[in-house]
Amino acid sequence: MPITILLADDHAMVRRGLHVFLSTQPDMEVVGEASNGQEALEQAEQLHPDVVLMDLHMPVLDGIETARRLRAILPGIRIIVLTSFSDQDHVVPAVRAGVKGYLLKDIEPEDLAVAIRNVHAGQVELHPAAAGQLMHVMASSELSMNEAHGRANPHTSNRLPEQERVGLGKETSHGPDMLTRREREVLGLIAQGLSNKEIAIKLIITEKTVKTHVSHLLDKLGLADRTQAALHAVRNGWVV
């Protein structure tokens, strides 16, 4: 069965371009389009798509409120935000609303297709800049908690709710000492929100080498993807 997708964007050209590209994917089917949040809600209730791919800035009902309502009426739906904004004021409310993907509109078409498949399979997909914003909030939240309450009672944790701690994956006992010096450098740059290409430039290595380091550190940490690794590192205080 193909992955059924509902597109929601107030720009017809954006919807048309997405529709044309996604129609070339043999395992995907665009079942509907909406030009605002209210239309997205109505179409989702009628069509029950697997994935909603939507913008944040839409008339009538914005993307964040649309995501909240979609999750309320269709708890199993997967929501991916495709937007031009990666600042904290957009990323954090979107994650709180229950989105499973936060991507920027400069994404390569094939990467978008991969992200849709991953989100449909239950994974979380965050643009590096969005992941960086989320980790900054996590780090600030836990720092404030530690200053106010200390570490005596873990049950009083002021960490972000489960929806916000997306991509943390399973707990692992593996610490940073399991990683090589270069892998720790790569992990630190991932935690800063850098993409593989940006890491390659900064470390003066090839992008392929960066991908190899990422693969190795994920395996050692027992995590599924780079977002999980970065969030896990910040959560455990390995990087700042």
GROMACS .gro file of C-alpha atoms in nm:
model
  240
    1MET     CA    1   0.000   0.000   0.000
    2PRO     CA    2   0.136   0.346  -0.088
    3ILE     CA    3   0.192   0.614   0.172
    4THR     CA    4  -0.107   0.846   0.142
    5ILE     CA    5  -0.024   1.216   0.175
    6LEU     CA    6  -0.227   1.532   0.229
    7LEU     CA    7  -0.058   1.857   0.123
    8ALA     CA    8  -0.139   2.182   0.305
    9ASP     CA    9   0.012   2.510   0.186
   10ASP     CA   10  -0.147   2.841   0.096
   11HIS     CA   11   0.071   2.874  -0.216
   12ALA     CA   12  -0.074   2.684  -0.511
   13MET     CA   13   0.262   2.665  -0.687
   14VAL     CA   14   0.420   2.497  -0.385
   15ARG     CA   15   0.140   2.243  -0.368
   16ARG     CA   16   0.163   2.178  -0.740
   17GLY     CA   17   0.539   2.127  -0.729
   18LEU     CA   18   0.514   1.890  -0.433
   19HIS     CA   19   0.228   1.701  -0.596
   20VAL     CA   20   0.421   1.654  -0.921
   21PHE     CA   21   0.736   1.533  -0.745
   22LEU     CA   22   0.565   1.303  -0.495
   23SER     CA   23   0.362   1.149  -0.775
   24THR     CA   24   0.689   1.020  -0.920
   25GLN     CA   25   0.749   0.812  -0.607
   26PRO     CA   26   0.612   0.461  -0.656
   27ASP     CA   27   0.532   0.416  -0.287
   28MET     CA   28   0.351   0.749  -0.237
   29GLU     CA   29   0.011   0.888  -0.331
   30VAL     CA   30  -0.109   1.246  -0.284
   31VAL     CA   31  -0.475   1.206  -0.188
   32GLY     CA   32  -0.564   1.569  -0.124
   33GLU     CA   33  -0.460   1.933  -0.107
   34ALA     CA   34  -0.556   2.217   0.127
   35SER     CA   35  -0.487   2.588   0.106
   36ASN     CA   36  -0.534   2.662   0.477
   37GLY     CA   37  -0.543   2.488   0.812
   38GLN     CA   38  -0.919   2.454   0.831
   39GLU     CA   39  -0.929   2.284   0.492
   40ALA     CA   40  -0.650   2.053   0.608
   41LEU     CA   41  -0.856   1.947   0.909
   42GLU     CA   42  -1.164   1.883   0.699
   43GLN     CA   43  -0.975   1.687   0.435
   44ALA     CA   44  -0.783   1.485   0.694
   45GLU     CA   45  -1.107   1.382   0.864
   46GLN     CA   46  -1.249   1.275   0.529
   47LEU     CA   47  -0.943   1.113   0.373
   48HIS     CA   48  -0.749   0.977   0.673
   49PRO     CA   49  -0.406   1.020   0.510
   50ASP     CA   50  -0.097   0.854   0.656
   51VAL     CA   51   0.103   1.177   0.643
   52VAL     CA   52   0.016   1.546   0.637
   53LEU     CA   53   0.287   1.762   0.480
   54MET     CA   54   0.213   2.124   0.563
   55ASP     CA   55   0.342   2.477   0.597
   56LEU     CA   56   0.330   2.666   0.927
   57HIS     CA   57   0.210   3.001   0.797
   58MET     CA   58  -0.138   2.950   0.654
   59PRO     CA   59  -0.455   3.160   0.664
   60VAL     CA   60  -0.768   3.079   0.868
   61LEU     CA   61  -0.579   2.834   1.091
   62ASP     CA   62  -0.200   2.827   1.122
   63GLY     CA   63   0.007   2.513   1.103
   64ILE     CA   64   0.074   2.479   1.476
   65GLU     CA   65  -0.293   2.493   1.574
   66THR     CA   66  -0.377   2.268   1.282
   67ALA     CA   67  -0.124   2.012   1.408
   68ARG     CA   68  -0.273   2.021   1.758
   69ARG     CA   69  -0.624   1.961   1.627
   70LEU     CA   70  -0.512   1.692   1.384
   71ARG     CA   71  -0.343   1.501   1.665
   72ALA     CA   72  -0.658   1.532   1.875
   73ILE     CA   73  -0.895   1.394   1.613
   74LEU     CA   74  -0.651   1.154   1.440
   75PRO     CA   75  -0.390   1.046   1.699
   76GLY     CA   76  -0.212   0.811   1.461
   77ILE     CA   77  -0.154   1.066   1.186
   78ARG     CA   78   0.205   1.167   1.104
   79ILE     CA   79   0.260   1.540   1.056
   80ILE     CA   80   0.560   1.690   0.878
   81VAL     CA   81   0.617   2.064   0.872
   82LEU     CA   82   0.779   2.202   0.557
   83THR     CA   83   0.859   2.566   0.618
   84SER     CA   84   1.108   2.847   0.573
   85PHE     CA   85   1.149   2.914   0.946
   86SER     CA   86   1.394   2.741   1.181
   87ASP     CA   87   1.386   2.975   1.481
   88GLN     CA   88   1.291   2.867   1.831
   89ASP     CA   89   0.955   3.045   1.819
   90HIS     CA   90   0.847   2.813   1.538
   91VAL     CA   91   1.033   2.489   1.612
   92VAL     CA   92   0.940   2.440   1.977
   93PRO     CA   93   0.563   2.509   1.945
   94ALA     CA   94   0.550   2.279   1.642
   95VAL     CA   95   0.715   1.994   1.833
   96ARG     CA   96   0.485   2.057   2.128
   97ALA     CA   97   0.192   2.033   1.888
   98GLY     CA   98   0.302   1.682   1.794
   99VAL     CA   99   0.476   1.710   1.458
  100LYS     CA  100   0.709   1.422   1.374
  101GLY     CA  101   0.907   1.606   1.107
  102TYR     CA  102   1.037   1.962   1.083
  103LEU     CA  103   1.200   2.035   0.747
  104LEU     CA  104   1.299   2.349   0.558
  105LYS     CA  105   1.187   2.427   0.207
  106ASP     CA  106   1.543   2.421   0.074
  107ILE     CA  107   1.547   2.043   0.120
  108GLU     CA  108   1.647   1.834  -0.180
  109PRO     CA  109   1.352   1.647  -0.334
  110GLU     CA  110   1.501   1.303  -0.277
  111ASP     CA  111   1.577   1.391   0.085
  112LEU     CA  112   1.215   1.494   0.130
  113ALA     CA  113   1.099   1.158  -0.002
  114VAL     CA  114   1.332   0.979   0.241
  115ALA     CA  115   1.205   1.194   0.529
  116ILE     CA  116   0.843   1.110   0.448
  117ARG     CA  117   0.923   0.739   0.445
  118ASN     CA  118   1.109   0.765   0.775
  119VAL     CA  119   0.832   0.958   0.949
  120HIS     CA  120   0.573   0.716   0.816
  121ALA     CA  121   0.784   0.435   0.965
  122GLY     CA  122   0.774   0.602   1.306
  123GLN     CA  123   1.100   0.795   1.306
  124VAL     CA  124   1.150   1.164   1.371
  125GLU     CA  125   1.302   1.390   1.104
  126LEU     CA  126   1.442   1.728   1.206
  127HIS     CA  127   1.642   1.972   0.998
  128PRO     CA  128   1.978   2.030   1.174
  129ALA     CA  129   1.884   2.391   1.251
  130ALA     CA  130   1.556   2.278   1.407
  131ALA     CA  131   1.735   2.010   1.608
  132GLY     CA  132   1.979   2.273   1.731
  133GLN     CA  133   1.695   2.494   1.854
  134LEU     CA  134   1.529   2.202   2.030
  135MET     CA  135   1.852   2.099   2.199
  136HIS     CA  136   1.912   2.457   2.314
  137VAL     CA  137   1.573   2.457   2.484
  138MET     CA  138   1.641   2.117   2.640
  139ALA     CA  139   1.979   2.225   2.772
  140SER     CA  140   1.840   2.552   2.912
  141SER     CA  141   1.547   2.370   3.073
  142GLU     CA  142   1.766   2.113   3.244
  143LEU     CA  143   2.017   2.377   3.355
  144SER     CA  144   1.737   2.577   3.519
  145MET     CA  145   1.606   2.261   3.682
  146ASN     CA  146   1.945   2.172   3.826
  147GLU     CA  147   2.002   2.522   3.959
  148ALA     CA  148   1.662   2.534   4.127
  149HIS     CA  149   1.622   2.177   4.254
  150GLY     CA  150   1.963   2.008   4.235
  151ARG     CA  151   1.987   1.644   4.144
  152ALA     CA  152   1.840   1.493   4.461
  153ASN     CA  153   1.493   1.415   4.329
  154PRO     CA  154   1.474   1.308   3.963
  155HIS     CA  155   1.093   1.294   3.987
  156THR     CA  156   1.079   1.675   3.997
  157SER     CA  157   1.248   1.701   3.657
  158ASN     CA  158   1.152   2.004   3.451
  159ARG     CA  159   1.247   1.842   3.124
  160LEU     CA  160   1.042   1.896   2.816
  161PRO     CA  161   0.734   1.676   2.781
  162GLU     CA  162   0.764   1.347   2.592
  163GLN     CA  163   0.638   1.506   2.268
  164GLU     CA  164   0.922   1.759   2.286
  165ARG     CA  165   1.189   1.501   2.365
  166VAL     CA  166   1.136   1.348   2.025
  167GLY     CA  167   1.408   1.131   1.882
  168LEU     CA  168   1.576   1.049   2.214
  169GLY     CA  169   1.542   0.679   2.146
  170LYS     CA  170   1.622   0.414   2.400
  171GLU     CA  171   1.842   0.481   2.698
  172THR     CA  172   2.198   0.360   2.663
  173SER     CA  173   2.479   0.311   2.910
  174HIS     CA  174   2.739   0.394   2.650
  175GLY     CA  175   2.918   0.718   2.731
  176PRO     CA  176   3.134   0.953   2.526
  177ASP     CA  177   3.446   0.753   2.613
  178MET     CA  178   3.319   0.489   2.371
  179LEU     CA  179   3.377   0.734   2.087
  180THR     CA  180   3.700   0.829   1.917
  181ARG     CA  181   3.823   1.187   1.935
  182ARG     CA  182   3.700   1.254   1.582
  183GLU     CA  183   3.361   1.097   1.654
  184ARG     CA  184   3.325   1.323   1.959
  185GLU     CA  185   3.408   1.623   1.741
  186VAL     CA  186   3.145   1.520   1.489
  187LEU     CA  187   2.888   1.463   1.764
  188GLY     CA  188   2.958   1.806   1.908
  189LEU     CA  189   2.905   1.972   1.570
  190ILE     CA  190   2.584   1.776   1.514
  191ALA     CA  191   2.464   1.905   1.850
  192GLN     CA  192   2.532   2.259   1.727
  193GLY     CA  193   2.293   2.197   1.439
  194LEU     CA  194   2.548   2.157   1.159
  195SER     CA  195   2.468   1.942   0.858
  196ASN     CA  196   2.705   1.674   0.729
  197LYS     CA  197   2.826   1.909   0.458
  198GLU     CA  198   2.896   2.188   0.708
  199ILE     CA  199   3.079   1.947   0.938
  200ALA     CA  200   3.294   1.829   0.647
  201ILE     CA  201   3.394   2.187   0.566
  202LYS     CA  202   3.470   2.270   0.930
  203LEU     CA  203   3.681   1.960   0.991
  204ILE     CA  204   3.837   1.966   0.643
  205ILE     CA  205   3.728   1.613   0.561
  206THR     CA  206   3.496   1.468   0.298
  207GLU     CA  207   3.122   1.445   0.348
  208LYS     CA  208   3.150   1.070   0.297
  209THR     CA  209   3.393   1.053   0.589
  210VAL     CA  210   3.150   1.250   0.805
  211LYS     CA  211   2.875   1.001   0.722
  212THR     CA  212   3.106   0.717   0.822
  213HIS     CA  213   3.181   0.881   1.158
  214VAL     CA  214   2.808   0.942   1.215
  215SER     CA  215   2.731   0.579   1.135
  216HIS     CA  216   2.997   0.457   1.376
  217LEU     CA  217   2.893   0.681   1.665
  218LEU     CA  218   2.527   0.587   1.619
  219ASP     CA  219   2.620   0.220   1.636
  220LYS     CA  220   2.831   0.271   1.948
  221LEU     CA  221   2.559   0.474   2.123
  222GLY     CA  222   2.285   0.233   2.023
  223LEU     CA  223   2.078   0.507   1.859
  224ALA     CA  224   1.890   0.523   1.530
  225ASP     CA  225   1.982   0.859   1.377
  226ARG     CA  226   2.187   1.177   1.415
  227THR     CA  227   1.901   1.365   1.581
  228GLN     CA  228   1.874   1.101   1.852
  229ALA     CA  229   2.251   1.111   1.905
  230ALA     CA  230   2.264   1.489   1.937
  231LEU     CA  231   1.965   1.511   2.171
  232HIS     CA  232   2.102   1.225   2.380
  233ALA     CA  233   2.441   1.394   2.406
  234VAL     CA  234   2.289   1.724   2.523
  235ARG     CA  235   2.052   1.549   2.761
  236ASN     CA  236   2.342   1.370   2.929
  237GLY     CA  237   2.566   1.674   2.940
  238TRP     CA  238   2.827   1.538   2.701
  239VAL     CA  239   2.823   1.855   2.494
  240VAL     CA  240   2.715   2.212   2.564
   0.00000   0.00000   0.00000
